[in-house]
CSV table of C-alpha atoms in Angstrom, one decimal:
chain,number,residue,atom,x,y,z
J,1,UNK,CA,10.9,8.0,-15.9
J,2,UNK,CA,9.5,9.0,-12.8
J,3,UNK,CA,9.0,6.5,-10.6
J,4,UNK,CA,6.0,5.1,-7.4
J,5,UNK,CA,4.9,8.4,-5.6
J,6,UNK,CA,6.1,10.7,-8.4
J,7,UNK,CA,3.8,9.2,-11.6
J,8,UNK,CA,1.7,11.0,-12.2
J,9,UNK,CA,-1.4,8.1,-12.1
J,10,UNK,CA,-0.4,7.1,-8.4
J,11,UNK,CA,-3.2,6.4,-6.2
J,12,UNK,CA,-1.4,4.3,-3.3
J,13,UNK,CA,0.7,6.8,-0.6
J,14,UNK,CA,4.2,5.8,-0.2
J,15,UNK,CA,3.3,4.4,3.7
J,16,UNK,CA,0.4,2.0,2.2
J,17,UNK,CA,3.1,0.7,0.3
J,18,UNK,CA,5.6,0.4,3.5
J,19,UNK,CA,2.7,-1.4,4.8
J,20,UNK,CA,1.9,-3.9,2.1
J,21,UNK,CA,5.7,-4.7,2.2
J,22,UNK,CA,5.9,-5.6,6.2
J,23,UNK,CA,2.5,-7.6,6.0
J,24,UNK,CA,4.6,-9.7,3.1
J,25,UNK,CA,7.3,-10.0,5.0
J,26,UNK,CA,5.7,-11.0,8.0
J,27,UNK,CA,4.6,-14.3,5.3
J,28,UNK,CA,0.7,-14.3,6.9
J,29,UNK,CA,-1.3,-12.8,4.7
J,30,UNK,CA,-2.7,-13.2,1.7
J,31,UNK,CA,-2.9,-10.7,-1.3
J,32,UNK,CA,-6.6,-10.7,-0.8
J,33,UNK,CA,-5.8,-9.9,3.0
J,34,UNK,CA,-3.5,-7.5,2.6
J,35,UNK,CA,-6.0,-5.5,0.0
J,36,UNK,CA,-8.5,-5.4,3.0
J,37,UNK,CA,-5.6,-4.3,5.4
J,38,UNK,CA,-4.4,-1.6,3.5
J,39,UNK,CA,-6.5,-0.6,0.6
J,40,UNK,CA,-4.1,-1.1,-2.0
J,41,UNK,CA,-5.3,-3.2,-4.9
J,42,UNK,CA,-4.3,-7.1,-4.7
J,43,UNK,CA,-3.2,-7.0,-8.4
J,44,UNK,CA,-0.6,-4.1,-6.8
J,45,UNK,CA,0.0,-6.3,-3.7
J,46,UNK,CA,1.5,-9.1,-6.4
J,47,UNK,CA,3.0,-6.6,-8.5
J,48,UNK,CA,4.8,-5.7,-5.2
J,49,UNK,CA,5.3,-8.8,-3.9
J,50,UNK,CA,7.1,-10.4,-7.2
J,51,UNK,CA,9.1,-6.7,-7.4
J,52,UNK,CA,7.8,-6.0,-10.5
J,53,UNK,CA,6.3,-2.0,-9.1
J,54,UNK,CA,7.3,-0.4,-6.5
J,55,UNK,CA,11.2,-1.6,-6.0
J,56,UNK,CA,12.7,1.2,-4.5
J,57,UNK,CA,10.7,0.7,-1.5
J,58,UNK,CA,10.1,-3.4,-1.5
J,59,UNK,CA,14.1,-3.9,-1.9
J,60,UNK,CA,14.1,-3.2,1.8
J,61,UNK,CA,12.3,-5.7,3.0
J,62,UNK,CA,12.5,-9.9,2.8
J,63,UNK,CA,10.3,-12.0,2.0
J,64,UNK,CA,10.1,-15.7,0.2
J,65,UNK,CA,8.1,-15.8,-3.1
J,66,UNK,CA,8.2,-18.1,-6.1
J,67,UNK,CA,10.7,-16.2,-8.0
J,68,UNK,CA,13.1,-16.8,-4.9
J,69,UNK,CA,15.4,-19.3,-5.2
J,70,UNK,CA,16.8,-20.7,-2.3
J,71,UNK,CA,19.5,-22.9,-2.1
J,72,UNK,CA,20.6,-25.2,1.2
């Protein structure tokens, strides 16, 4: 299954995508910000943000969301 850059629907280049990542790791923005930032769609921005598309690429970055369980 091909996967990101190489579907055949993408509409998002791989660097918007690098960009949507550091904004959500830099934990200021909003999805709605980010949308206006980079043009990627805010439903992508959460798919992003809760890994759920684009993985390959959002695995190397950090950044706290719900799904992130932290333990002290």
């Amino acid at each position: 299954i091909p996967k990101g850059a190489e579907r055949y629907n993408n509409v998002n280049p791989v660097e918007n995508i690098h960009n949507v990542c550091e904004l959500l790791q830099e934990g200021i923005y909003n999805n709605v910000e980010i949308e206006a930032i980079t043009g990627v769609s805010r439903k992508t921005v959460g798919q992003i943000k809760y890994r759920k598309q684009w993985k390959d690429i959002s695995s190397a970055y950090k950044w706290w969301s719900a799904t992130t369980i932290m333990y002290t």
